[in-house]
Coordinates of C-alpha atoms in Angstrom, one line a residue:
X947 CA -3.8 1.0 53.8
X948 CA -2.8 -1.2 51.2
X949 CA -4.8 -2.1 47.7
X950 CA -7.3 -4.4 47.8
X951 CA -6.6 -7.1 45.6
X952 CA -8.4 -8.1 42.3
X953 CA -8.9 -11.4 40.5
X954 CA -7.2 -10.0 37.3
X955 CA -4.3 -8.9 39.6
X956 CA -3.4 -12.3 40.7
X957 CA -1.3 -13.2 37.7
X958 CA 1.3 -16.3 37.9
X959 CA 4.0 -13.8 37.6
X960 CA 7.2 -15.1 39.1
X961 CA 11.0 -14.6 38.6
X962 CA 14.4 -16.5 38.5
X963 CA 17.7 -16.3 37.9
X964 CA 18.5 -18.7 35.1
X965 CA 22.2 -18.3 35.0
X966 CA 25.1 -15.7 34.9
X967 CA 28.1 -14.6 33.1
X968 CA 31.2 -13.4 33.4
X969 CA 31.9 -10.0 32.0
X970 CA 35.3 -8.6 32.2
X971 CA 36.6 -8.8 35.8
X972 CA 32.3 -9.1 37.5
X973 CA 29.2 -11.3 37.2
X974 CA 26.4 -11.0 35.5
X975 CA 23.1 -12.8 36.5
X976 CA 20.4 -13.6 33.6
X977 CA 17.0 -13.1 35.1
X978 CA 14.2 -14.8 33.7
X979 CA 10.7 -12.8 34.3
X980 CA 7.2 -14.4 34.1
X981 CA 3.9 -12.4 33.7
X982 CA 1.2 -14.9 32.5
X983 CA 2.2 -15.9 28.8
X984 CA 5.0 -13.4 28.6
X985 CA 8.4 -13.9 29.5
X986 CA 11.4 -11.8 29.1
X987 CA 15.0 -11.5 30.7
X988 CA 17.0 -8.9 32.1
X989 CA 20.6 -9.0 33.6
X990 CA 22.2 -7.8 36.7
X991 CA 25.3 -7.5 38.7
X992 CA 25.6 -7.9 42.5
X993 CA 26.2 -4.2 42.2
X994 CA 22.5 -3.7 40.9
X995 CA 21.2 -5.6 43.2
X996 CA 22.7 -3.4 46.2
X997 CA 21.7 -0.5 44.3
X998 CA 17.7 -1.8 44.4
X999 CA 18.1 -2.8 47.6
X1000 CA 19.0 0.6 49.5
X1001 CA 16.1 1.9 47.4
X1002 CA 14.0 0.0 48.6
X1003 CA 14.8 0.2 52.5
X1004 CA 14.4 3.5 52.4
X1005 CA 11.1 4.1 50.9
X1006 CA 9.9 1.1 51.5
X1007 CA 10.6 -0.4 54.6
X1008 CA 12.0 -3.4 53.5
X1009 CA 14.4 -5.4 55.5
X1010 CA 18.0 -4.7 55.6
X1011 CA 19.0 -8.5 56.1
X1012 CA 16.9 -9.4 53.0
X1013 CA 19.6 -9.2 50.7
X1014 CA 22.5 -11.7 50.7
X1015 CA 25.8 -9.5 51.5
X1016 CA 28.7 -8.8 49.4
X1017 CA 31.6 -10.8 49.1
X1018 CA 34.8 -9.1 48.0
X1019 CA 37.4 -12.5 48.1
X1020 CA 36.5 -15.2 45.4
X1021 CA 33.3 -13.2 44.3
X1022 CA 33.7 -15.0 40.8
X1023 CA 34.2 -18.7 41.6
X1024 CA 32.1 -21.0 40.7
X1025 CA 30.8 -22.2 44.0
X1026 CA 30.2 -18.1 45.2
X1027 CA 28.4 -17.6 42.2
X1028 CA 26.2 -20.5 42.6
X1029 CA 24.9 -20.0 45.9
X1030 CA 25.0 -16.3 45.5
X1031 CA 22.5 -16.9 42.4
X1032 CA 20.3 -18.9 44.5
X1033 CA 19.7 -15.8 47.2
X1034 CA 19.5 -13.6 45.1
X1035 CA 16.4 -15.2 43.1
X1036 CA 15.2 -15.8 46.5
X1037 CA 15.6 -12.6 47.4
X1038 CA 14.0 -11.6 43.9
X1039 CA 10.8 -13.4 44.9
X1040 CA 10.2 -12.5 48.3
X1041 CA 10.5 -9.2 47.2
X1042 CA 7.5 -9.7 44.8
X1043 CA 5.5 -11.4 47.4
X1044 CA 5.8 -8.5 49.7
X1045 CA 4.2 -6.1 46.5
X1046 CA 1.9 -8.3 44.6
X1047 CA 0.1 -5.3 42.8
X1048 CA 1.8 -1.9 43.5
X1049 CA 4.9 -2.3 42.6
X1050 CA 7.6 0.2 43.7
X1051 CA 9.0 2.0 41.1
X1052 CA 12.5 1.2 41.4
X1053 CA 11.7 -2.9 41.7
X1054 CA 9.3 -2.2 38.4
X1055 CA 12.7 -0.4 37.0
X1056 CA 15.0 -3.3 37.9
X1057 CA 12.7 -5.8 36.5
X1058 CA 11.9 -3.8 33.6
X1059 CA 8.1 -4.1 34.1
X1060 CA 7.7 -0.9 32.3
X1061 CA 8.9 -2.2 28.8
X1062 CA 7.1 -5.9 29.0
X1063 CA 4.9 -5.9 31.9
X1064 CA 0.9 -4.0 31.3
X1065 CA 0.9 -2.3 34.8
X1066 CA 4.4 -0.6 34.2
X1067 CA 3.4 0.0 30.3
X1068 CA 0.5 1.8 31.3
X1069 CA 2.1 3.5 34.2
X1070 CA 5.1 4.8 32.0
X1071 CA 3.1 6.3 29.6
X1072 CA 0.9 7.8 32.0
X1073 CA 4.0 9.8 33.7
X1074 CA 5.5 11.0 30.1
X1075 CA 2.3 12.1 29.3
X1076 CA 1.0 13.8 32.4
X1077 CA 4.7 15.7 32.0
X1078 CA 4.6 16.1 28.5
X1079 CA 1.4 15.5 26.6
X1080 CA -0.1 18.9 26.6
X1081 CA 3.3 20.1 25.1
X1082 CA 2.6 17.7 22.3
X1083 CA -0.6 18.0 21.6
X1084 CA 0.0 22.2 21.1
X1085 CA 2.9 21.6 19.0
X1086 CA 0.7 19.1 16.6
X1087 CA 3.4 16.4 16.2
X1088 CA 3.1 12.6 15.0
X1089 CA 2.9 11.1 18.3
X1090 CA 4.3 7.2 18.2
X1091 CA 2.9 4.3 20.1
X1092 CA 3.7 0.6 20.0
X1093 CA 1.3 -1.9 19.9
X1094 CA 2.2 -3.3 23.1
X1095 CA 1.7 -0.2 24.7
X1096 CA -2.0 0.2 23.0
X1097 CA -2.8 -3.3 24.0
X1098 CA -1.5 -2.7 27.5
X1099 CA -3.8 -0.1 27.7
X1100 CA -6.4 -1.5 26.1
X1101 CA -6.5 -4.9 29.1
X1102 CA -5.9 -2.3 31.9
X1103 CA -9.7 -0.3 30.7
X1104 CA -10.9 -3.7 31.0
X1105 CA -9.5 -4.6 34.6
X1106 CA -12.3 -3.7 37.4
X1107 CA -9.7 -1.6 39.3
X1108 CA -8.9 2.2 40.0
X1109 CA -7.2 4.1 37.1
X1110 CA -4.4 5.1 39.5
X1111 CA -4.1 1.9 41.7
X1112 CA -0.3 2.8 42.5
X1113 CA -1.5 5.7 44.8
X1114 CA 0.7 8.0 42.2
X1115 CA -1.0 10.5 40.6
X1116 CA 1.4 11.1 37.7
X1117 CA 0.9 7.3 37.1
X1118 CA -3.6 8.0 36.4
X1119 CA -4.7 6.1 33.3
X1120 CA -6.7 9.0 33.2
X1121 CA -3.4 11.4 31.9
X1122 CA -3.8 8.6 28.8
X1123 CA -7.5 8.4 28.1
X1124 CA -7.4 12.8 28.1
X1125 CA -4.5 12.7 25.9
X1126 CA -5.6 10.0 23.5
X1127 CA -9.3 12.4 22.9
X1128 CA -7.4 15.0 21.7
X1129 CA -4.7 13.7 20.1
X1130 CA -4.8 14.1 15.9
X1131 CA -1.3 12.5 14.4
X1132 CA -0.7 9.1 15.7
X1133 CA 1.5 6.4 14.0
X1134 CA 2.0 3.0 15.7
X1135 CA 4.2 1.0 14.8
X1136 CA 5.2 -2.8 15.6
X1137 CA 7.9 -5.1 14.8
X1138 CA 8.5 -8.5 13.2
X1139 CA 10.6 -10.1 15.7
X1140 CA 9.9 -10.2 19.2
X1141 CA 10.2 -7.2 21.7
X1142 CA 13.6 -6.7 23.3
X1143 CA 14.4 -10.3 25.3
X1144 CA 10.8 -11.1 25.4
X1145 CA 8.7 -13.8 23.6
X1146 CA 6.0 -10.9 23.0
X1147 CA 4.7 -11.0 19.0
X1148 CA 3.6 -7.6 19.0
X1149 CA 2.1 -8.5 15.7
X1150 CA -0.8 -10.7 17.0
X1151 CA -1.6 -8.4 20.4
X1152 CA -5.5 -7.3 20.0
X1153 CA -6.2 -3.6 20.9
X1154 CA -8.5 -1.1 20.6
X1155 CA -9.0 2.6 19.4
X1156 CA -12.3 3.8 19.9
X1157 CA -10.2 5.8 23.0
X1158 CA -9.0 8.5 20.0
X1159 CA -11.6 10.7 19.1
X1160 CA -10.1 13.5 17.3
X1161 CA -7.7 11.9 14.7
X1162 CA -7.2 13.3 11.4
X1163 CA -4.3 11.3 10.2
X1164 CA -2.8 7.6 11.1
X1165 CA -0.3 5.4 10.2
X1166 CA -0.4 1.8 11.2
X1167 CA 2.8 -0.8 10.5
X1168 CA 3.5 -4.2 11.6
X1169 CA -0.3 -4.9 13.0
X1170 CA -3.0 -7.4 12.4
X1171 CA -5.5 -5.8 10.9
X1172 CA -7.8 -8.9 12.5
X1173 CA -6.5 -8.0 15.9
X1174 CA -7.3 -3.8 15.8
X1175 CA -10.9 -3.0 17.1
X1176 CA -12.7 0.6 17.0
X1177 CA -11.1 1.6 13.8
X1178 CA -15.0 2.1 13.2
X1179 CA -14.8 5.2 15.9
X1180 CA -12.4 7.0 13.2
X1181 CA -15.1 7.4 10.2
X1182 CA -15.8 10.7 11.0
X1183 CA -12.5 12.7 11.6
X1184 CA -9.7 11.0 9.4
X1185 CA -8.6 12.2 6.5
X1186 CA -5.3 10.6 6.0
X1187 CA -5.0 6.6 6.3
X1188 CA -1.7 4.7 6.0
X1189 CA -1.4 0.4 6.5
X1190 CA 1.2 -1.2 5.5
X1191 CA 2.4 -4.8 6.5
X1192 CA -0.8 -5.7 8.1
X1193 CA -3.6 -7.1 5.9
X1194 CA -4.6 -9.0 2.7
X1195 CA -7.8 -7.0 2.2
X1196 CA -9.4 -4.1 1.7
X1197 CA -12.5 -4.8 3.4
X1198 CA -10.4 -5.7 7.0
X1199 CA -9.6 -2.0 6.6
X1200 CA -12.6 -0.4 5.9
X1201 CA -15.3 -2.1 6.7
X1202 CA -14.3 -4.5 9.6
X1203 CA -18.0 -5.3 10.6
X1204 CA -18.5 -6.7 7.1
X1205 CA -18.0 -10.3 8.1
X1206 CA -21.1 -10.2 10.2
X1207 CA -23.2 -9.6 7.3
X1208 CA -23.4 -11.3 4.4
X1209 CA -24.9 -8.4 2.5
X1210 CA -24.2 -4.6 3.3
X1211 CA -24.4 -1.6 1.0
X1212 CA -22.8 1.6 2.0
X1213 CA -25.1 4.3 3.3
X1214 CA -26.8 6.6 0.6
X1215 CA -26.7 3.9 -2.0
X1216 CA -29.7 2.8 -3.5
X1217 CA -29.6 -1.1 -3.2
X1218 CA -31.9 -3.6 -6.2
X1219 CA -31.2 -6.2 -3.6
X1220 CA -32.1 -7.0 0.1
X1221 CA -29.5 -5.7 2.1
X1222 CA -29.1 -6.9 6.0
X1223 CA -27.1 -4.1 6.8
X1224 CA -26.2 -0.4 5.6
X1225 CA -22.3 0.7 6.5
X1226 CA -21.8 4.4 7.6
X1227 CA -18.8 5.8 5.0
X1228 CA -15.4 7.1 5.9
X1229 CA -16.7 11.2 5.7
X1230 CA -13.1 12.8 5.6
X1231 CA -11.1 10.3 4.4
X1232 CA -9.4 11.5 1.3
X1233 CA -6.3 9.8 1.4
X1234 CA -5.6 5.8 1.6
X1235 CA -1.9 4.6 1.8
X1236 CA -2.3 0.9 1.9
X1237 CA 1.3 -0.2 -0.4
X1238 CA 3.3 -2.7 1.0
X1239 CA 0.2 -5.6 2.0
X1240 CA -0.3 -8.5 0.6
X1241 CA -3.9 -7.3 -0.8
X1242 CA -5.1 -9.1 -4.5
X1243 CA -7.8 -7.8 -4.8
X1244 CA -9.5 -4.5 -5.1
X1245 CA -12.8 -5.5 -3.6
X1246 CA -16.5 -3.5 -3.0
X1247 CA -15.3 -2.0 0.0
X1248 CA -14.1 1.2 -2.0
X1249 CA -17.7 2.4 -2.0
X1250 CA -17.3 3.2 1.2
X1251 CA -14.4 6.1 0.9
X1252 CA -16.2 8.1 -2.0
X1253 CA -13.9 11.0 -1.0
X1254 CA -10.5 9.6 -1.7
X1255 CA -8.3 11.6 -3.8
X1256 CA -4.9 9.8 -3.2
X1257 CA -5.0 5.7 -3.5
X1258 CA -1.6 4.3 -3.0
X1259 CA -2.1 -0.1 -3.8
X1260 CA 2.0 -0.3 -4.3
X1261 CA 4.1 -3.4 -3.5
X1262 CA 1.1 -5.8 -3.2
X1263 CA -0.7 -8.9 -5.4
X1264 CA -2.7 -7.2 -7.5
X1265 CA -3.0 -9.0 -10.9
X1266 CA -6.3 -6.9 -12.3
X1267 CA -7.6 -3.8 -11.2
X1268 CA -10.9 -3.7 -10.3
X1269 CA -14.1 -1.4 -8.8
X1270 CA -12.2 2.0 -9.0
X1271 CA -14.8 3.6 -11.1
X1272 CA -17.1 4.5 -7.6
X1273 CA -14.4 6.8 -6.6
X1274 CA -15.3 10.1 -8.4
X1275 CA -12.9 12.0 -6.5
X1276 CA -10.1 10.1 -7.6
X1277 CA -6.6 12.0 -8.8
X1278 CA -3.6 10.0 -7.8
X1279 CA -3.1 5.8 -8.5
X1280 CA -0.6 4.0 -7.7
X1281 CA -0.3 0.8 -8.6
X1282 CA 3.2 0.0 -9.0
X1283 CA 5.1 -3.4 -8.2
X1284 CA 2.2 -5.2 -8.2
X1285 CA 1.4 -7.9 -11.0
X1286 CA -0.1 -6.6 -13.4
X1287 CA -0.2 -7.5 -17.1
X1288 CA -2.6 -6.1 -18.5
X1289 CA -5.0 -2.6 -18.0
X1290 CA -7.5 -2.8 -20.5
X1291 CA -9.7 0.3 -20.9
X1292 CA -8.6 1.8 -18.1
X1293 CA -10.5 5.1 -18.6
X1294 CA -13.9 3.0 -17.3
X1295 CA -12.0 1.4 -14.2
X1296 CA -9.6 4.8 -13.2
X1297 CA -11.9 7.6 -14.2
X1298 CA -10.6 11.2 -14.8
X1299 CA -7.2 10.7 -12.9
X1300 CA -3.9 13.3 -13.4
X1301 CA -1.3 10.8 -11.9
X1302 CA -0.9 7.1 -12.2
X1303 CA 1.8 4.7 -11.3
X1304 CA 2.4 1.4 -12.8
X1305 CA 6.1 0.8 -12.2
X1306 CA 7.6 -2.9 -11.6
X1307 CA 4.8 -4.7 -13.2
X1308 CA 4.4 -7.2 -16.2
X1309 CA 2.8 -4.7 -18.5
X1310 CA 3.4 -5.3 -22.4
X1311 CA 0.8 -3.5 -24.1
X1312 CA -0.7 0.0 -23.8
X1313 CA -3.7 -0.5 -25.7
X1314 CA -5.9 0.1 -22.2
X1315 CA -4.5 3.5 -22.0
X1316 CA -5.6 5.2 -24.7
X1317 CA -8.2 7.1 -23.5
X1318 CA -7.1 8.2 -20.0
X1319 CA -7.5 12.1 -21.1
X1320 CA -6.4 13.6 -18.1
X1321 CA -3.3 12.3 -17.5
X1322 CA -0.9 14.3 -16.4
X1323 CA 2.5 12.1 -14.9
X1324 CA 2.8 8.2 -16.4
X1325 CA 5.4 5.9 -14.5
X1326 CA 5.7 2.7 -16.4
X1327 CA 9.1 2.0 -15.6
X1328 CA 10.5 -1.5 -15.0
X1329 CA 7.8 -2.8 -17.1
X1330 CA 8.2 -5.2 -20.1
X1331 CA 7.7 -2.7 -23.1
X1332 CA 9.7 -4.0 -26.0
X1333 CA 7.5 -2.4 -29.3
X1334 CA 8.3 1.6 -29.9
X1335 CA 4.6 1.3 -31.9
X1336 CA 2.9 1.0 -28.2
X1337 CA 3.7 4.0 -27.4
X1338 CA 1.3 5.4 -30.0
X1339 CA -1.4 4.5 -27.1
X1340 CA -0.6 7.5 -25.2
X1341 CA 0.6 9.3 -27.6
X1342 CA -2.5 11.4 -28.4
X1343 CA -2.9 11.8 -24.6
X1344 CA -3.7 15.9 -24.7
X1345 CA -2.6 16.3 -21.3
X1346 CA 0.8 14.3 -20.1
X1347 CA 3.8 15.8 -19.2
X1348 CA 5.8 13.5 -17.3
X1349 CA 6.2 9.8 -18.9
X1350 CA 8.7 7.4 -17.1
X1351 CA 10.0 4.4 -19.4
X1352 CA 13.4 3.4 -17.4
X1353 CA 14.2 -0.3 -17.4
X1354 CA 12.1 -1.5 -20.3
X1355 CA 13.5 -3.7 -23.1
X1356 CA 12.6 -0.7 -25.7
X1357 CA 15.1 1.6 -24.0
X1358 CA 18.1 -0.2 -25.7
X1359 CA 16.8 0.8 -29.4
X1360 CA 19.0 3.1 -30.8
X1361 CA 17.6 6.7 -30.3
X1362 CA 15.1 5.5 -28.0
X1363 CA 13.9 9.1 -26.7
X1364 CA 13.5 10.9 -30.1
X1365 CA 11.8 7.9 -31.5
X1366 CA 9.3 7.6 -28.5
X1367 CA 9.1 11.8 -28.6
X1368 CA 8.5 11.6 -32.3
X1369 CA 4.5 9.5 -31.3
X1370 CA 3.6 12.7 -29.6
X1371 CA 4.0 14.8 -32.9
X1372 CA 3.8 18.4 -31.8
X1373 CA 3.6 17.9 -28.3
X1374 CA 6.9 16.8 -28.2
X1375 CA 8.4 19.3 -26.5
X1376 CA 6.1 19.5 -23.5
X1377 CA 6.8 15.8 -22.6
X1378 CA 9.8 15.1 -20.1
X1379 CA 10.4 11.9 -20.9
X1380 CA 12.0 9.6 -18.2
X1381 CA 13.1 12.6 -15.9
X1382 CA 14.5 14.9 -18.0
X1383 CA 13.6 17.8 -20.6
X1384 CA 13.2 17.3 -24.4
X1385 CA 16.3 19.6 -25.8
X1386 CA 16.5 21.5 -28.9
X1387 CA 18.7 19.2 -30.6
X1388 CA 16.6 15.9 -29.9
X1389 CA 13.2 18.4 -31.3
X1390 CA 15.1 19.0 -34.1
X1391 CA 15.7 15.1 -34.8
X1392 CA 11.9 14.8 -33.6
X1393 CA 11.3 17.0 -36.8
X1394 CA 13.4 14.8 -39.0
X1395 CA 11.3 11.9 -38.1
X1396 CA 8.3 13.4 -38.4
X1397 CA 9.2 14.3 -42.2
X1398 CA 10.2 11.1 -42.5
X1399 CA 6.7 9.9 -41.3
X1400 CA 4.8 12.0 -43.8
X1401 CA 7.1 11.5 -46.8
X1402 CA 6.3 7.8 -46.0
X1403 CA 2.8 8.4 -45.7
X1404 CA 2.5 10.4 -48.9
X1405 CA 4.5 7.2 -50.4
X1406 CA 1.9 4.6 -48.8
X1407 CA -0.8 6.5 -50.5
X1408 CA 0.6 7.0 -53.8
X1409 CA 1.4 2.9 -54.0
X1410 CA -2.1 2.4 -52.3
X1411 CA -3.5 4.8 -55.5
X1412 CA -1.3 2.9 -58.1
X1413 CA -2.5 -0.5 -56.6
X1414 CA -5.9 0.9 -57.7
X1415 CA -5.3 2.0 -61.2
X1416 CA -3.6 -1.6 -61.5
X1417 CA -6.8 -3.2 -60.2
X1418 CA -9.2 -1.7 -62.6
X1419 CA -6.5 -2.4 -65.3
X1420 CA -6.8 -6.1 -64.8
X1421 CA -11.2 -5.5 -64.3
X1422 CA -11.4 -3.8 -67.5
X1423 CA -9.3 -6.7 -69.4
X1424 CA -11.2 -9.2 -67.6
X1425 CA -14.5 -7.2 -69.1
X1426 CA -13.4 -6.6 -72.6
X1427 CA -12.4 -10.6 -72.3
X1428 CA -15.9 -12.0 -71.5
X1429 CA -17.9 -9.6 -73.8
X1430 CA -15.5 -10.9 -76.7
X1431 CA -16.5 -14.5 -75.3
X1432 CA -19.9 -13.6 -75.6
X1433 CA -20.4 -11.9 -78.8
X1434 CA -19.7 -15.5 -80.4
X1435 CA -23.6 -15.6 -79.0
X1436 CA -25.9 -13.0 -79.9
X1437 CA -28.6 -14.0 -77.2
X1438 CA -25.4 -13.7 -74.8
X1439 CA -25.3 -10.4 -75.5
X1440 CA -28.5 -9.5 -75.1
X1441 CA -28.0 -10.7 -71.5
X1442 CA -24.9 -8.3 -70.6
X1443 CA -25.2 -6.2 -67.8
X1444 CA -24.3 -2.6 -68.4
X1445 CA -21.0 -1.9 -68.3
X1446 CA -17.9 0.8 -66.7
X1447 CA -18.2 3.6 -69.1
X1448 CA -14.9 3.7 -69.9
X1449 CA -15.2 0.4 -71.3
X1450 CA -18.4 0.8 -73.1
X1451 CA -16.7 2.4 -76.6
X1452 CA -14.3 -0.8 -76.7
X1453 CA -16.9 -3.1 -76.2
X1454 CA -19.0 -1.2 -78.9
X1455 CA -16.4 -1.7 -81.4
X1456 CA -16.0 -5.3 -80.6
X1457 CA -19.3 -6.0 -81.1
X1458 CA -19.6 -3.9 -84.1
X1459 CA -16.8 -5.7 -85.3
X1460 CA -18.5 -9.2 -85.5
X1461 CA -21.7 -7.9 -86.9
X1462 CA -23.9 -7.4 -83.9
X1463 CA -25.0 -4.1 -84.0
X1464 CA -28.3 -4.2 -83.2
X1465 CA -27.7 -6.1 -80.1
X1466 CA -26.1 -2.8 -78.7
X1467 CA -28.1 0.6 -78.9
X1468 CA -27.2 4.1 -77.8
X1469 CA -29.9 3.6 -74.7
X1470 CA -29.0 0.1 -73.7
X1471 CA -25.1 0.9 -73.2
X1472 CA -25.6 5.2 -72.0
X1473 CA -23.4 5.7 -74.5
X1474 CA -23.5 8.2 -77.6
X1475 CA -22.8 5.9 -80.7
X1476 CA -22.7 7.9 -83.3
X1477 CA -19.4 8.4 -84.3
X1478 CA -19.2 4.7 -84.4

C-alpha cells in the first residue's frame, strides 16, 4: 500500500537537464534539481544513468523501456547528445512522478537528495545514527552537524507525517530525536558560501534545539544567532558555550526572549524598578567563547551567566568594556584585537581576575591597570606603548608573572627588557617578560639600574634640600630688608609681627643700632637680650 500523501509533501520539486559536457572521450549531463526555493545540480553520464536504471527495475518494478537505450556509434555528436538529453530529463521526471514521496534510495542517491533535499537529509542521518550513534555517544566525542541538516530536521518535526514514512526502519526520525537527548558535545558548523552546487545560504536557515537535552558543551560557527530557537532548553546543563561568526550581541546569545520585553531582570535579583519579566540564568555555564563576532558592546545580559569563569570577547568591536563587575566568578579575560584605547580603572570593571588579554588594540596608557592585584599573565602585545614610565602601572602588581609586550613602539629602546624589568624592582626575576625568562646577566644589569635609580633619588633629594636652604636664604634677606625699612619709623615697629628666630638677634641689632631699643623687649621678640 502506498503512503498517503500530505499537503507539505506536494512540493514543486522538478528536474532537468540543463546542458552537458564533454569530458575526455564521454558526455556529461548537468542536471538541474528543484525542491521549492532550493536548487542544486548534479552531473551524470549515460553510464549512470544505466546504472540507476537496473536499480531500479529490480527493486522497484520500474519499466525496462523507460530509459532511452545506449548508442555506441556517434554517442558524442551534437545531434545524439541533444535528443539523448531530452530523454533522459524525460525519463528523469517520470521517474519522479511514479515516487512523489518515498523516494527509492538509489533515485535519492543519483539525485543527491540526501545532501540538499530535507527527506534524504533527515533520512541519512537517521541511518548513520541508528548504525552508529550509540558508538558515539559511549565514546563521548564532539559530534558535528550542519545547519542544513538541523534545519532539515527541524521542518520534518513539523510536517504532520509518520517519522519513518519511507517504510525503512533504519531511516525513523526517531534514531535522531533518541540520539539528540543524550547527546553532550555537539559543534555545528556552517559555511559562508553556498552548499556544494546549491543556492542553499546555510547562514540564514532557522532551526531549532530544544531536541538536545543533555548538552554540556557547544560550539556554534557560521549561524544566525536570529535564526537558532530553543537555545533557552540549554540553561540548565551547559557548561561550555562557544559562537563565533554569528551575532553582534550579547543579549541574542543569552537571553534571546529579551526582545519581547522591554524590562527583564535576571532571576534572584532584587529589582528598584517594575520589571515585566524575570529571566531564568545559565546554571552551569562557566565558560563563554564568543571571539570572532562583530559584538560592540558588552551589554546587561552578563547578569545572566553569574558562573562564568572563562570570557573570551577576542576579534570583535569593542571600544569600552563595560558591566563585567556582576561576574564574581570571573578568572580569564580576553579582550584582545578589539578596539580598545583606553581601560580606565579596570580593577572596578574586571574584578579579581588572574589572566587578561589585551593584544592587537589601541592601548597607550596603563594608568587603568594599576590596581588589578591578582594578576597573574598580561598580554598587551601589538598595542601602541611607546613611554618605558607606563610600565610603572603594573609594576607594583604583587602577583604577575607572565607580561607580553611584543610589537609595541617601546620594544626598539635600547635595552628594552632590563629597563622594563628594572619597574618591577625586586620582583624582577619572577617576571617572564615577553616569553622568556629573566637571566642572570640581564638581573645583574637590573641591579645597575636600580643603583642608578637610588643614587638619583638620593641626588633629587639633596637638590630638593638645597633648594630649601636657598629659599629661606632669600626669606631671611627679604626680612632683615623690611625691618631695616621700618625702623626709619618707630610706630612701624611697634607693628612687626614676630619674627623666625634665627633672624630675631639680627633684627635686634639693627634696631639697636638706630636707637630704638625700647621698641624691642626680651618678651615681645622670645628672645634673650641680654648680651646685646
Amino acid at each position: 500500500m502506498e503512503p498517503a500523501l500530505f499537503a507539505e509533501d506536494i512540493s514543486e520539486r522538478n528536474v532537468a537537464i540543463v546542458g552537458s559536457e564533454l569530458v575526455e572521450n564521454y558526455t556529461v549531463y548537468i542536471i538541474e534539481v528543484t525542491d521549492g526555493l532550493h536548487r542544486w545540480t548534479v552531473k551524470h553520464r549515460y553510464s549512470d544513468f544505466h546504472e540507476l536504471h537496473e536499480k531500479l527495475t529490480a527493486e522497484n518494478k520500474v519499466d525496462r523501456r523507460l530509459l532511452p537505450p545506449k548508442k555506441i556509434l556517434g554517442k558524442n555528436s551534437k545531434s545524439l547528445v541533444e535528443r539523448r538529453q531530452k530523454d533522459l530529463e524525460q525519463y528523469l521526471q517520470t521517474l519522479l512522478l511514479q515516487f512523489p514521496q518515498a523516494t527509492p534510495p538509489p533515485l535519492s542517491c543519483f539525485l543527491h537528495l540526501q545532501l540538499y533535499e530535507i527527506n534524504g537529509i533527515t533520512a541519512a542521518l537517521a541511518e548513520e545514527l541508528f548504525h552508529k550513534g550509540e558508538q558515539l555517544l559511549q565514546a563521548g566525542q564532539v559530534f558535528s552537524l550542519r545547519p542544513l541538516q538541523l534545519y532539515s530536521v527541524t521542518q520534518q518535526l513539523r510536517l504532520a507525517k509518520p517519522t519513518c514514512f519511507t517504510g525503512d526502519t533504519k531511516t525513523d526520525l526517531g534514531h535522531i530525536l533518541d540520539f539528540t537527548c543524550r547527546l553532550k558535545y555537539l559543534k555545528i558548523s556552517g559555511t559562508r558560501e553556498p552548499v556544494g552546487s546549491s543556492n542553499i545560504q546555510e547562514k540564514i536557515l532557522p532551526f531549532d534545539l530544544s531536541i538536545f537535552k543533555s548538552l554540556l558543551q557547544i560550539e556554534i560557527c557560521e549561524c544566525s544567532s536570529q535564526q537558532i530557537s530553543g537555545l533557552l532548553s540549554l540553561r540548565k546543563t551547559l557548561a561550555t558555550m562557544s559562537v563565533h561568526h554569528s551575532t553582534d550581541s550579547m543579549a541574542l546569545v543569552l537571553v534571546p526572549e529579551a526582545s519581547e520585553f522591554p524590562q527583564w531582570e535576571p532571576e534572584g535579583a532584587v529589582s528598584v524598578c517594575p520589571v515585566t519579566a524575570v529571566v531564568p540564568v545559565w546554571r552551569s555555564l562557566t565558560t563563554l567563547d564568543l571571539s570572532h563576532n562583530n559584538i560592540s558592546a558588552v551589554d546587561s545580559s552578563v547578569k545572566l551567566i553569574p558562573k562564568v569563569e572563562f570570557l573570551d570577547l577576542s576579534h570583535n568591536q569593542l571600544t569600552s568594556v563595560e558591566n563585567l563587575q556582576h561576574l564574581y566568578s570571573l578568572v580569564h579575560v580576553d579582550l584582545s584585537f578589539n578596539c580598545l584605547c583606553s581601560l580606565d580603572a579596570a580593577h572596578t570593571r574586571l574584578g579579581n581576575i588572574k589572566t587578561l588579554g589585551l593584544s592587537g588594540n589601541q592601548l597607550s596608557s596603563l594608568q587603568g591597570l594599576s590596581k588589578l592585584y591578582s594578576l597573574v599573565n598580561l598580554d598587551l602585545s601589538r598595542n601602541q606603548l611607546a613611554q618605558l614610565e607606563e610600565i610603572r602601572n603594573i609594576g607594583s602588581l604583587p602577583c604577575l608573572e607572565k607580561l607580553n609586550l611584543t610589537d609595541n613602539p617601546m620594544c626598539i629602546i635600547p635595552d628594552y627588557r632590563t629597563k622594563v624589568l628594572a619597574q618591577f624592582g625586586d620582583r624582577a626575576a619572577e617576571v617572564c617578560l615577553d616569553g622568556k625568562t629573566t637571566t642572570e646577566k640581564e638581573l645583574d644589569t637590573v641591579e645597575v639600574l636600580k643603583a642608578i635609580q637610588k643614587a638619583k633619588e638620593v641626588k633629587d633629594r639633596k637638590n630638593n634640600s638645597s633648594s630649601t636652604e636657598k629659599k629661606f636664604s632669600a626669606d631671611f634677606l627679604i626680612c632683615v630688608s623690611l625691618v631695616c625699612s621700618r625702623l626709619s619709623s618707630p610706630l612701624l615697629c611697634g607693628q612687626l609681627p614676630a619674627l623666625p628666630s634665627q633672624g630675631n638677634h639680627v633684627c635686634i641689632r639693627l634696631c639697636r643700632a638706630k636707637g630704638h631699643r625700647g621698641l624691642w623687649g626680651s618678651s615681645h621678640m622670645g628672645t634673650d637680650t641680654s648680651g646685646f
